[in-house]
Tab-separated table of C-alpha atoms and ligand atoms in Angstrom:
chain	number	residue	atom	x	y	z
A	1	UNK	CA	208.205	-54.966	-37.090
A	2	UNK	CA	208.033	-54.920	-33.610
A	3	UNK	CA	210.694	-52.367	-31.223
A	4	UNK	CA	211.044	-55.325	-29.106
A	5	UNK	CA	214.901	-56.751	-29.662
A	6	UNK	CA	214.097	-60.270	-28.593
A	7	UNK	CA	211.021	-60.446	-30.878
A	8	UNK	CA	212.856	-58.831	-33.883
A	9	UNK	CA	215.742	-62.094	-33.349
A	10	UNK	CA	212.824	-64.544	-33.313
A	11	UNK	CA	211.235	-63.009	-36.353
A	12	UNK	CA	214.521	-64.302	-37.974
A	13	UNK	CA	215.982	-60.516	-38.107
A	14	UNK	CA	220.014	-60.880	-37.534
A	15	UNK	CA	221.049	-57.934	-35.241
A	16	UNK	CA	224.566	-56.031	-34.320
A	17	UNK	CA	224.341	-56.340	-30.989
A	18	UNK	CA	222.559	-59.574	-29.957
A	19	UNK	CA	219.257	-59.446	-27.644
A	20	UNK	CA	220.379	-61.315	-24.266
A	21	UNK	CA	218.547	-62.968	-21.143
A	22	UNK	CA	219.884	-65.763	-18.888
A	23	UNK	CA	217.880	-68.997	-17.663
A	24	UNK	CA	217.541	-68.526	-13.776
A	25	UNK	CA	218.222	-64.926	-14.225
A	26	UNK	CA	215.940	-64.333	-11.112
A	27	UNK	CA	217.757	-66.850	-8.468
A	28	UNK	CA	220.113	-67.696	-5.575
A	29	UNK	CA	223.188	-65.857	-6.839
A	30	UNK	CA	220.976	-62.434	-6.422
A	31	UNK	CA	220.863	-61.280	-2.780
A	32	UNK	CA	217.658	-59.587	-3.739
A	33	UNK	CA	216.453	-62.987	-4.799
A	34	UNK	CA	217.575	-64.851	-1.418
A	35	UNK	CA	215.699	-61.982	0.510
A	36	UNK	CA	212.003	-61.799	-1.277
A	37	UNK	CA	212.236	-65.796	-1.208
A	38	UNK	CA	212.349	-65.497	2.482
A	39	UNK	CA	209.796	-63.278	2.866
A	40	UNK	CA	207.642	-65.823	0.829
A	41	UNK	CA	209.085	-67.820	3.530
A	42	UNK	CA	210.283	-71.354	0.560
A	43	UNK	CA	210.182	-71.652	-3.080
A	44	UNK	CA	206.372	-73.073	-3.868
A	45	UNK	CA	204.863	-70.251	-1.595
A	46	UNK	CA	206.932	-67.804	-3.763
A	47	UNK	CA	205.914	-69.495	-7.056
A	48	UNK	CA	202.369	-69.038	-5.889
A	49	UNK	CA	202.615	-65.674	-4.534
A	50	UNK	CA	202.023	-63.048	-7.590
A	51	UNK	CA	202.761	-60.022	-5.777
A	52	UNK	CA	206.334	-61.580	-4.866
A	53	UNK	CA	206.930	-63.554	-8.314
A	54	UNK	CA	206.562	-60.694	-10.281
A	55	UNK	CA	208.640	-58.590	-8.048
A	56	UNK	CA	211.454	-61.630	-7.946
A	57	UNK	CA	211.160	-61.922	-11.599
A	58	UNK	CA	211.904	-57.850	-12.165
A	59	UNK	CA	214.492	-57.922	-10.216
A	60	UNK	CA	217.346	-59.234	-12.874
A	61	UNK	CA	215.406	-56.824	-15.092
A	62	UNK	CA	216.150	-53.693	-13.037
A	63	UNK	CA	219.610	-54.785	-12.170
A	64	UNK	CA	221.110	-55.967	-15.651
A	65	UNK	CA	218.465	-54.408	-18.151
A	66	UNK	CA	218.193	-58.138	-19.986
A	67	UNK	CA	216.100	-57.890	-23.018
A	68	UNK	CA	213.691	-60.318	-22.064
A	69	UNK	CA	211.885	-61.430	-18.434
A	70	UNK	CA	211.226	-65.207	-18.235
A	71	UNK	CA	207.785	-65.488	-15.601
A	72	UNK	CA	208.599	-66.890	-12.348
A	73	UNK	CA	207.448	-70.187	-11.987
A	74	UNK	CA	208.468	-73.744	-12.046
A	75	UNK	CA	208.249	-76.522	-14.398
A	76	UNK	CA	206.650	-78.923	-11.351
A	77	UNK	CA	203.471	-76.825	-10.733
A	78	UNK	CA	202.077	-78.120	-13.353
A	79	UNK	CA	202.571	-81.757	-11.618
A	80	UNK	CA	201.237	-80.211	-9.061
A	81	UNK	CA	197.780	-79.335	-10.871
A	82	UNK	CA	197.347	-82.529	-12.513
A	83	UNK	CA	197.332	-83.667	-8.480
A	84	UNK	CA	200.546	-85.140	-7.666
A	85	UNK	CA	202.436	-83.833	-4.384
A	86	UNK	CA	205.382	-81.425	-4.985
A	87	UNK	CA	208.052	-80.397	-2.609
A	88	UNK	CA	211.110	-79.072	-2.489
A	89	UNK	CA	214.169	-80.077	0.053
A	90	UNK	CA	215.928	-77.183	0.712
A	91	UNK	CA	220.031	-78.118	-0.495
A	92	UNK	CA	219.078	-81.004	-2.415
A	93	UNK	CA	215.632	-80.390	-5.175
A	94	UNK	CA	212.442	-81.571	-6.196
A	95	UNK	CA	210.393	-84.050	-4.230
A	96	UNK	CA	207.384	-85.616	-5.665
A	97	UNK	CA	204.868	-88.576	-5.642
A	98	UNK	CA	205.513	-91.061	-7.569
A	99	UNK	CA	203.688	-92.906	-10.788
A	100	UNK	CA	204.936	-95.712	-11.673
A	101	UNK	CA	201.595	-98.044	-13.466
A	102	UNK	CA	198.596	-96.906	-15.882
A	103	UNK	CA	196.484	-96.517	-12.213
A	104	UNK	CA	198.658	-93.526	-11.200
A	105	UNK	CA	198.470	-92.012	-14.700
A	106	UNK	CA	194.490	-92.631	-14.506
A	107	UNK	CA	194.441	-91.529	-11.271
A	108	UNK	CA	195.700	-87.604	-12.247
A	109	UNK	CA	193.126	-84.778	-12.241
A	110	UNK	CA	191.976	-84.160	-15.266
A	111	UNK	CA	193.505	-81.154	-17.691
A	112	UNK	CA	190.351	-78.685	-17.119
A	113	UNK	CA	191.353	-78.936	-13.423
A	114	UNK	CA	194.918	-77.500	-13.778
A	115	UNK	CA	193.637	-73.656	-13.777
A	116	UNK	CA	192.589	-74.303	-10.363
A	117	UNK	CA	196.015	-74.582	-8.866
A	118	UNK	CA	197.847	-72.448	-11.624
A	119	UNK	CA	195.419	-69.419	-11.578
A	120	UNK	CA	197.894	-67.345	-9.501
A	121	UNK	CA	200.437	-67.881	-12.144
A	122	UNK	CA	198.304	-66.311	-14.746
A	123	UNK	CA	197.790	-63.411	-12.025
A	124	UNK	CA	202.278	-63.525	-11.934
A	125	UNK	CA	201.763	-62.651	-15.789
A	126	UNK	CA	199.288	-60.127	-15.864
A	127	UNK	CA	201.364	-58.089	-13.295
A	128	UNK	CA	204.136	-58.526	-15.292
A	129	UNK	CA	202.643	-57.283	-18.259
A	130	UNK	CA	202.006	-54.278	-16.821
A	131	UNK	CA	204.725	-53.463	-14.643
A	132	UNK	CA	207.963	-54.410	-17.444
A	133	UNK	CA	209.447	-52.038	-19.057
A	134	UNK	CA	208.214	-51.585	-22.529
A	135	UNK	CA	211.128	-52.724	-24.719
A	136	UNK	CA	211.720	-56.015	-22.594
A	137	UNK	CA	209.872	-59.287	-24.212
A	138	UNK	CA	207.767	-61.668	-21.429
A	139	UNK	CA	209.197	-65.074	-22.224
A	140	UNK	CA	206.450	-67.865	-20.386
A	141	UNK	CA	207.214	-71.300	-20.257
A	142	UNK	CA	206.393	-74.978	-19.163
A	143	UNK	CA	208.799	-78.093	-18.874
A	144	UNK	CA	208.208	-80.691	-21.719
A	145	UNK	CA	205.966	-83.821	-21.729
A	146	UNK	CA	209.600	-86.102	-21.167
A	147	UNK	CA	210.950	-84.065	-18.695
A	148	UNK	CA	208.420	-83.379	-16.720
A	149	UNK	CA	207.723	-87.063	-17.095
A	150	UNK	CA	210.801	-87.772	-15.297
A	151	UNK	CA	210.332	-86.194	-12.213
A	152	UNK	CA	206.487	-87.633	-12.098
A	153	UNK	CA	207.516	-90.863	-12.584
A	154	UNK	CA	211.218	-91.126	-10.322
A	155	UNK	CA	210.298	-88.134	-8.077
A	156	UNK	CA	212.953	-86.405	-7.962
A	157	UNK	CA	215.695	-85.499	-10.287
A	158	UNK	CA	217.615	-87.956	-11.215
A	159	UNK	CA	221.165	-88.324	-13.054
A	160	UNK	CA	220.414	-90.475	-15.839
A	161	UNK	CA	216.721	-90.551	-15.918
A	162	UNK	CA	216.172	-94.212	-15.102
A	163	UNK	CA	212.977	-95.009	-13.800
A	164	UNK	CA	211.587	-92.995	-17.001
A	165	UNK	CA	213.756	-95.402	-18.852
A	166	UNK	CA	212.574	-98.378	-16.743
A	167	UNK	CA	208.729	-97.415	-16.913
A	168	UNK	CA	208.991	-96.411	-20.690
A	169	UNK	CA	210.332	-100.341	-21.410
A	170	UNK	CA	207.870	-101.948	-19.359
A	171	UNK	CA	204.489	-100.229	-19.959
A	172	UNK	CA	205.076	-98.458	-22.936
A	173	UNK	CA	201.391	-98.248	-23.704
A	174	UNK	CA	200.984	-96.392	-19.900
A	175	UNK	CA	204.162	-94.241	-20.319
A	176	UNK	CA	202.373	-92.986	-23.756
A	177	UNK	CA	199.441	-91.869	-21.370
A	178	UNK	CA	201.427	-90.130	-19.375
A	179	UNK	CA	203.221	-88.277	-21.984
A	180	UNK	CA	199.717	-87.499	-23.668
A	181	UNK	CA	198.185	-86.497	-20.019
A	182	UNK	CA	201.018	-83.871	-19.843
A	183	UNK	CA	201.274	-82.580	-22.930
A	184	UNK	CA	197.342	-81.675	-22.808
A	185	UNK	CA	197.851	-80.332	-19.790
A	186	UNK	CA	200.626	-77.776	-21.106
A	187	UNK	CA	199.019	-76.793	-24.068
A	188	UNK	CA	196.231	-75.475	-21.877
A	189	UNK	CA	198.875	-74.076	-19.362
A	190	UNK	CA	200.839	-72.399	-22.058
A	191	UNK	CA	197.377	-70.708	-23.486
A	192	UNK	CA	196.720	-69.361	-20.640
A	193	UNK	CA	199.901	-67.720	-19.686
A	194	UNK	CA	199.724	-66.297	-23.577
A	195	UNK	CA	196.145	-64.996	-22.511
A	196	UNK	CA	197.306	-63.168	-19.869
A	197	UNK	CA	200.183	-61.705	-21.447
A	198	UNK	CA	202.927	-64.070	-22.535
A	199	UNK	CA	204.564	-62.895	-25.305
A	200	UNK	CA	206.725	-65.413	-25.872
A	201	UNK	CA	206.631	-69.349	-25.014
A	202	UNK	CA	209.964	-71.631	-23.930
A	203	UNK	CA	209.872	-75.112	-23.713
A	204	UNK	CA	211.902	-76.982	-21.711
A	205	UNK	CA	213.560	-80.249	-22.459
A	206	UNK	CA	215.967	-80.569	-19.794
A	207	UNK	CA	216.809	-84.507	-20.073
A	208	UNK	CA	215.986	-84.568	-23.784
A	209	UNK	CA	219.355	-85.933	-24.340
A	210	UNK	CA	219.097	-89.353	-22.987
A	211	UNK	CA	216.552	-90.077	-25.231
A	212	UNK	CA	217.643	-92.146	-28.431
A	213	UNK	CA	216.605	-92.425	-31.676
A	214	UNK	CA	212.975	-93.647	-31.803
A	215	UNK	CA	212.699	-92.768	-27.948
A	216	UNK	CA	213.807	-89.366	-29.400
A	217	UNK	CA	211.104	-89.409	-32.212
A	218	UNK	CA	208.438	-90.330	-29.946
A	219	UNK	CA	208.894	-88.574	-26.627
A	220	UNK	CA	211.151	-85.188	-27.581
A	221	UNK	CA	210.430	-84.446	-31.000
A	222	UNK	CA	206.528	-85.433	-31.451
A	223	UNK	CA	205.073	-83.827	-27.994
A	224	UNK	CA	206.974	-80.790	-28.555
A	225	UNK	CA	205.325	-80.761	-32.179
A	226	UNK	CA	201.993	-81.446	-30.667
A	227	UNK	CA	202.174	-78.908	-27.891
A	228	UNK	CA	203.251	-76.266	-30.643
A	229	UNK	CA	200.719	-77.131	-33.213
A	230	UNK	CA	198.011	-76.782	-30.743
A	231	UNK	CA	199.503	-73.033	-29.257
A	232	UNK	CA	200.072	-72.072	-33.046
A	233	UNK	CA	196.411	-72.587	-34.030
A	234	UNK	CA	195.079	-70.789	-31.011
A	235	UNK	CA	197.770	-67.886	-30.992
A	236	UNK	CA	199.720	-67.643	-34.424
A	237	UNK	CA	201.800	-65.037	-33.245
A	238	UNK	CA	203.164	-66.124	-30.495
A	239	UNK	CA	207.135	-67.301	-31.317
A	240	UNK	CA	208.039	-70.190	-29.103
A	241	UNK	CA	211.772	-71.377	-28.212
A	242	UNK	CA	212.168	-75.192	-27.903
A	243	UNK	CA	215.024	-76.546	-25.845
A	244	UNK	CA	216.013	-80.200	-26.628
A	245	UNK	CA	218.961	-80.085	-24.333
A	246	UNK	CA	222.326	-82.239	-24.803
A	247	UNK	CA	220.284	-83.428	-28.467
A	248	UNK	CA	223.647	-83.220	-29.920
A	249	UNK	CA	223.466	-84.120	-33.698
A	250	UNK	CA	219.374	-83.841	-32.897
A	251	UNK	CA	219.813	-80.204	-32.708
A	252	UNK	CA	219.713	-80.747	-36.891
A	253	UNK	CA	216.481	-79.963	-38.201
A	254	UNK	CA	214.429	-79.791	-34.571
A	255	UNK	CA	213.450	-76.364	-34.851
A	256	UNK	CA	211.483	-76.613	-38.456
A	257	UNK	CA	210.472	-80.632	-37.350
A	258	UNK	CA	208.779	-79.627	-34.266
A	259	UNK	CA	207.388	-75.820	-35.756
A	260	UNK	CA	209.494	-73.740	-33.154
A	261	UNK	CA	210.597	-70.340	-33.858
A	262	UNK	CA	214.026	-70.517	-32.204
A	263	UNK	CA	216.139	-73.294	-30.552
A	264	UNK	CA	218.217	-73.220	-27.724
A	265	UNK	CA	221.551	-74.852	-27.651
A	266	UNK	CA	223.300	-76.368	-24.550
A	267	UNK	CA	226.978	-75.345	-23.866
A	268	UNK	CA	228.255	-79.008	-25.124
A	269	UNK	CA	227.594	-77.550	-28.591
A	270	UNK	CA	230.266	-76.078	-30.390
A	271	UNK	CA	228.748	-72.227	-31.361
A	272	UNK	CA	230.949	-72.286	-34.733
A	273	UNK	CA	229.148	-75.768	-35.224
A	274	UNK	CA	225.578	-74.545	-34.731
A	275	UNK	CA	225.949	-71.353	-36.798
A	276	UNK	CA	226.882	-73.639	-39.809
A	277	UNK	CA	224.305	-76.756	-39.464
A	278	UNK	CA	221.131	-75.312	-37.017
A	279	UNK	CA	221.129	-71.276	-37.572
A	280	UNK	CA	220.658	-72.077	-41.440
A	281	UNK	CA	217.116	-73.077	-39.959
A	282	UNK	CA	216.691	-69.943	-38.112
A	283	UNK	CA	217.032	-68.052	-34.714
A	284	UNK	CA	219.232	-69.731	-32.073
A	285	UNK	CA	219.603	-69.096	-28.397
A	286	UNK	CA	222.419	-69.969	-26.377
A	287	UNK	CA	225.297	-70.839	-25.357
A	288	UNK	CA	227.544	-69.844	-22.633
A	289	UNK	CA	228.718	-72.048	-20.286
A	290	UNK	CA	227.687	-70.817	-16.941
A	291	UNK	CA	230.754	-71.671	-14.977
A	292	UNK	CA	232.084	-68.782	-16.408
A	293	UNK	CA	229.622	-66.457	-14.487
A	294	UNK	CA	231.159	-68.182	-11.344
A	295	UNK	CA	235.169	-68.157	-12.621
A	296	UNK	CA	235.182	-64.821	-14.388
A	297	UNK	CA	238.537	-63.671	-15.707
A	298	UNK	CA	239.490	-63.071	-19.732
A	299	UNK	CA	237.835	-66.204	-20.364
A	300	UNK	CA	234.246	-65.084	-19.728
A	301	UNK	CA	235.224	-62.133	-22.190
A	302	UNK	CA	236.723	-64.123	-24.577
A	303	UNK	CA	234.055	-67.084	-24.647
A	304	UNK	CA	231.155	-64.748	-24.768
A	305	UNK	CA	232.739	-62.653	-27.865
A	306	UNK	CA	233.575	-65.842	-29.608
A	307	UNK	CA	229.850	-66.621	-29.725
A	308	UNK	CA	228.924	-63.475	-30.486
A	309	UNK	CA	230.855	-63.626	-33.077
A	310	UNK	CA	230.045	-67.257	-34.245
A	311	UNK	CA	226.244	-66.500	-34.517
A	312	UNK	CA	227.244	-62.938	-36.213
A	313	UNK	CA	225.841	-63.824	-39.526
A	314	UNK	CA	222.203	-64.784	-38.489
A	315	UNK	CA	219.142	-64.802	-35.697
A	316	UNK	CA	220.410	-64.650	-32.114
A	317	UNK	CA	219.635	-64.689	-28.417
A	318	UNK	CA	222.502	-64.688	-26.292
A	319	UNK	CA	221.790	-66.802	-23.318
A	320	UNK	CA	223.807	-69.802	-21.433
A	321	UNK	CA	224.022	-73.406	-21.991
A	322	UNK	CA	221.775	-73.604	-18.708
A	323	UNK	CA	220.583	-71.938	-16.253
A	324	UNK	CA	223.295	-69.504	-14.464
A	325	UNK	CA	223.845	-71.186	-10.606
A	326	UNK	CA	223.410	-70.205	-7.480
A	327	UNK	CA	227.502	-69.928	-6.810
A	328	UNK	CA	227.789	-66.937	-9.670
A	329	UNK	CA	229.238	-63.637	-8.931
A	330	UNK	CA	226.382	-61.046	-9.936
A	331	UNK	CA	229.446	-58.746	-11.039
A	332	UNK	CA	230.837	-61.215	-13.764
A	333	UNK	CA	226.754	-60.805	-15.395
A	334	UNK	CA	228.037	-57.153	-15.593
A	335	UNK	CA	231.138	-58.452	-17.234
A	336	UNK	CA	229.400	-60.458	-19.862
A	337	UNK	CA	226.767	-57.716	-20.780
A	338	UNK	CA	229.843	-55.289	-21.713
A	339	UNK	CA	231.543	-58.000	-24.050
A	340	UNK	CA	228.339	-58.322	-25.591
A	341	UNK	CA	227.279	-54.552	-25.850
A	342	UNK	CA	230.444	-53.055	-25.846
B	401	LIG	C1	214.364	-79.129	-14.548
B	401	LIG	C2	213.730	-77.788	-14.219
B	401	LIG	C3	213.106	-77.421	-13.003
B	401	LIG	N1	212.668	-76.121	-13.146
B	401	LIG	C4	213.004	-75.639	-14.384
B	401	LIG	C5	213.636	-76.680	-15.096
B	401	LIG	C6	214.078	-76.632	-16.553
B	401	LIG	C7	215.360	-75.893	-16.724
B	401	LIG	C8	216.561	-76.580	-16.130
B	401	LIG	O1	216.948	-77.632	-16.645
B	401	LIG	O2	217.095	-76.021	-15.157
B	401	LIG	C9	212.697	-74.337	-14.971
B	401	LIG	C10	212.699	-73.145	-14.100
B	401	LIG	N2	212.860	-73.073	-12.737
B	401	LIG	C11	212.791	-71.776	-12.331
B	401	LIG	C12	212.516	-70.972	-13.468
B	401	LIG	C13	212.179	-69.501	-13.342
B	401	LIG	C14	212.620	-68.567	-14.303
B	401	LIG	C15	214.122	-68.333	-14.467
B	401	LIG	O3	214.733	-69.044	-15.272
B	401	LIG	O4	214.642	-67.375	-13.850
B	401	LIG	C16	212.492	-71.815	-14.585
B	401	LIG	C17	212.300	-71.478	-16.055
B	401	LIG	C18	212.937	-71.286	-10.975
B	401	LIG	C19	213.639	-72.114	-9.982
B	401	LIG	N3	213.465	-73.457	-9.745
B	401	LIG	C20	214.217	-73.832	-8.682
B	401	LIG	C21	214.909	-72.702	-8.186
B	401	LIG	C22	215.791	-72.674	-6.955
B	401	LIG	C23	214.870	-72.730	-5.777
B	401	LIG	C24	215.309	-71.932	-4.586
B	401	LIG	O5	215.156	-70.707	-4.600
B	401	LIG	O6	215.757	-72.569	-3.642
B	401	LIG	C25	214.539	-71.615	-8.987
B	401	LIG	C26	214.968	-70.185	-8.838
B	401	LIG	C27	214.249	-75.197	-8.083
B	401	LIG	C28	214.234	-76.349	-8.995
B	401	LIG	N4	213.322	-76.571	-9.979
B	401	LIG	C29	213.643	-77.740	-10.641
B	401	LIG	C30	214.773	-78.297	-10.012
B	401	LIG	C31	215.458	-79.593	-10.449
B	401	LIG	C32	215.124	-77.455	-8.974
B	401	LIG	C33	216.202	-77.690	-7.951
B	401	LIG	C34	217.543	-77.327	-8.459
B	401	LIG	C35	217.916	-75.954	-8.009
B	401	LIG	O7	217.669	-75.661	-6.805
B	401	LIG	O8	218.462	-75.188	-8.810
B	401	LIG	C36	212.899	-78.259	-11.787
């Protein structure tokens, strides 16, 4: 069995003191963060800037001692690789090219090409490997097929993911493409960041909840199976984390239906809920709301002890319901780490 804390939970091991990392650990609330990101001089350069993404990505490491790094990156590089335009407006997100017809999804580079653009990722990694301390887990990741979908097809982020919708309804046969075009193109993404060092895999489903039942079936569930099978055959041992968030009731069952090792669970899901119909499946990650880390007080305390507490009798990561934002006071991380560890 392996020393590592985070890799014990997603072996299914139930532990005291639960392993704990935060989504956006390395980000805008850290002053540390705000100053390397300027030196990069915006986000993309700093995404594709090893040197500086490893160093932004040990920073929440050396400040909080989290049991796990996630690799600095972004879920729109790989977008970016399959050739549309990415940008990012600073104060309001993601800007992209849109698709919109089966021409733009022909029209993408094809998956061998990705590596091209994504190579100093990999080079993120292997720095990483070496330089973390020896106890903390390296979590990669991607975006999943729908979600990264959404952003290719409206881009930009949008609030209820409606030109998805719209394009899904009227081309169903090209929205499939595009689904299929991504989800080739993470698989090969994903392998690589394993090969050079990745010893974990996330998978991010940020707007799986407005998808509905066979939209559900066919765009959460089955791409995040695919994407899995495919990693699982080429690296057995690698655990992966899926994260269907806002699936509600689809929360059920996800983790053993798509082959994940662990599923993390939004903070609209009641912990007490989750320990008693998803846990019974195995490891779960979550689920702190991250206002907290911005309000503080004997509610942070109280919330993080009660899920603590909730997941008790099995496998579990702490983490947030999303990612922490950049309005957080780094002291109230310092806050939640004693309620955890005592
Ligand atoms: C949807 C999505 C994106 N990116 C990501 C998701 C899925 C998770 C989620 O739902 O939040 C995932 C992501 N983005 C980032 C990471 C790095 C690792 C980490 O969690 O610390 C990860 C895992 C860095 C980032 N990605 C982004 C930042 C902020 C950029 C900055 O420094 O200005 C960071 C640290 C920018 C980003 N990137 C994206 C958006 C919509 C935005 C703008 C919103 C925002 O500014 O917070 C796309």
């Amino acid at each position: 069995m392996s020393d590592k804390t985070i890799l014990r939970a997603l072996a299914g091991e139930r532990q005291a003191v639960p392993p704990v990392w935060m989504m956006r650990q390395a980000g805008r609330y850290l002053p540390e963060y705000r100053a390397t990101r300027a030196q990069a001089g915006d986000f993309l350069s700093l995404c594709y800037n090893p040197e500086l993404a490893a160093e932004v990505t040990l920073q929440p490491i050396r400040r909080y001692g989290f049991d796990a790094a996630i690799l600095f990156a972004d879920i729109l590089l790989l977008p970016q690789a399959l050739g549309a335009d990415v940008w990012f407006v600073t104060g309001e997100g993601p800007r992209l090219s849109t698709i919109t017809d089966a021409a733009g999804v022909a029209a993408l580079k094809p998956v061998e090409a990705i590596h091209e653009t994504l190579s100093p990722v990999y080079e993120t990694v292997r720095i990483l490997s070496r330089e973390l301390p020896r106890e903390t887990t390296l979590i990669g990741f991607a975006g999943a097929p729908w979600t990264v979908a959404t952003y290719m097809i409206a881009g930009r982020g949008t609030p209820d993911q409606g030109p998805a919708h719209a394009m899904k309804a009227a081309d169903r046969v090209a929205f499939s493409a595009l689904i299929d075009r991504i989800a080739e193109g993470t698989i090969e993404y994903l392998s690589a960041q394993i090969e050079a060092g990745a010893e974990v895999i996330k998978l991010f489903d940020s707007w799986a909840g407005s998808l509905r039942g066979q939209d559900f079936d066919d765009f959460a569930l089955a791409p995040a199976r695919r994407i899995i099978q495919a990693l699982k055959a080429r690296h057995p041992d690698v655990p992966v984390i899926a994260f269907p968030r806002e699936a509600r009731e689809r929360y059920v069952g996800f983790a053993r239906a798509v082959g994940a090792d662990c599923v993390a669970l939004d903070n609209s899901v009641d912990a007490e809920w989750a320990a008693a119909n998803v846990q019974t499946d195995g490891c779960v990650q979550g689920n702190l709301n991250p206002r907290l880390l911005v309000e503080g007080g004997p509610e942070l305390e109280h919330e993080t002890r009660r899920i603590v507490e909730a997941f008790q009798g099995g496998p579990h990561i702490f983490n947030l319901g999303h990612g922490i934002t950049p309005d957080a006071d780094p002291d109230n991380v310092h806050r939640m780490l004693a309620a955890i560890r005592g």
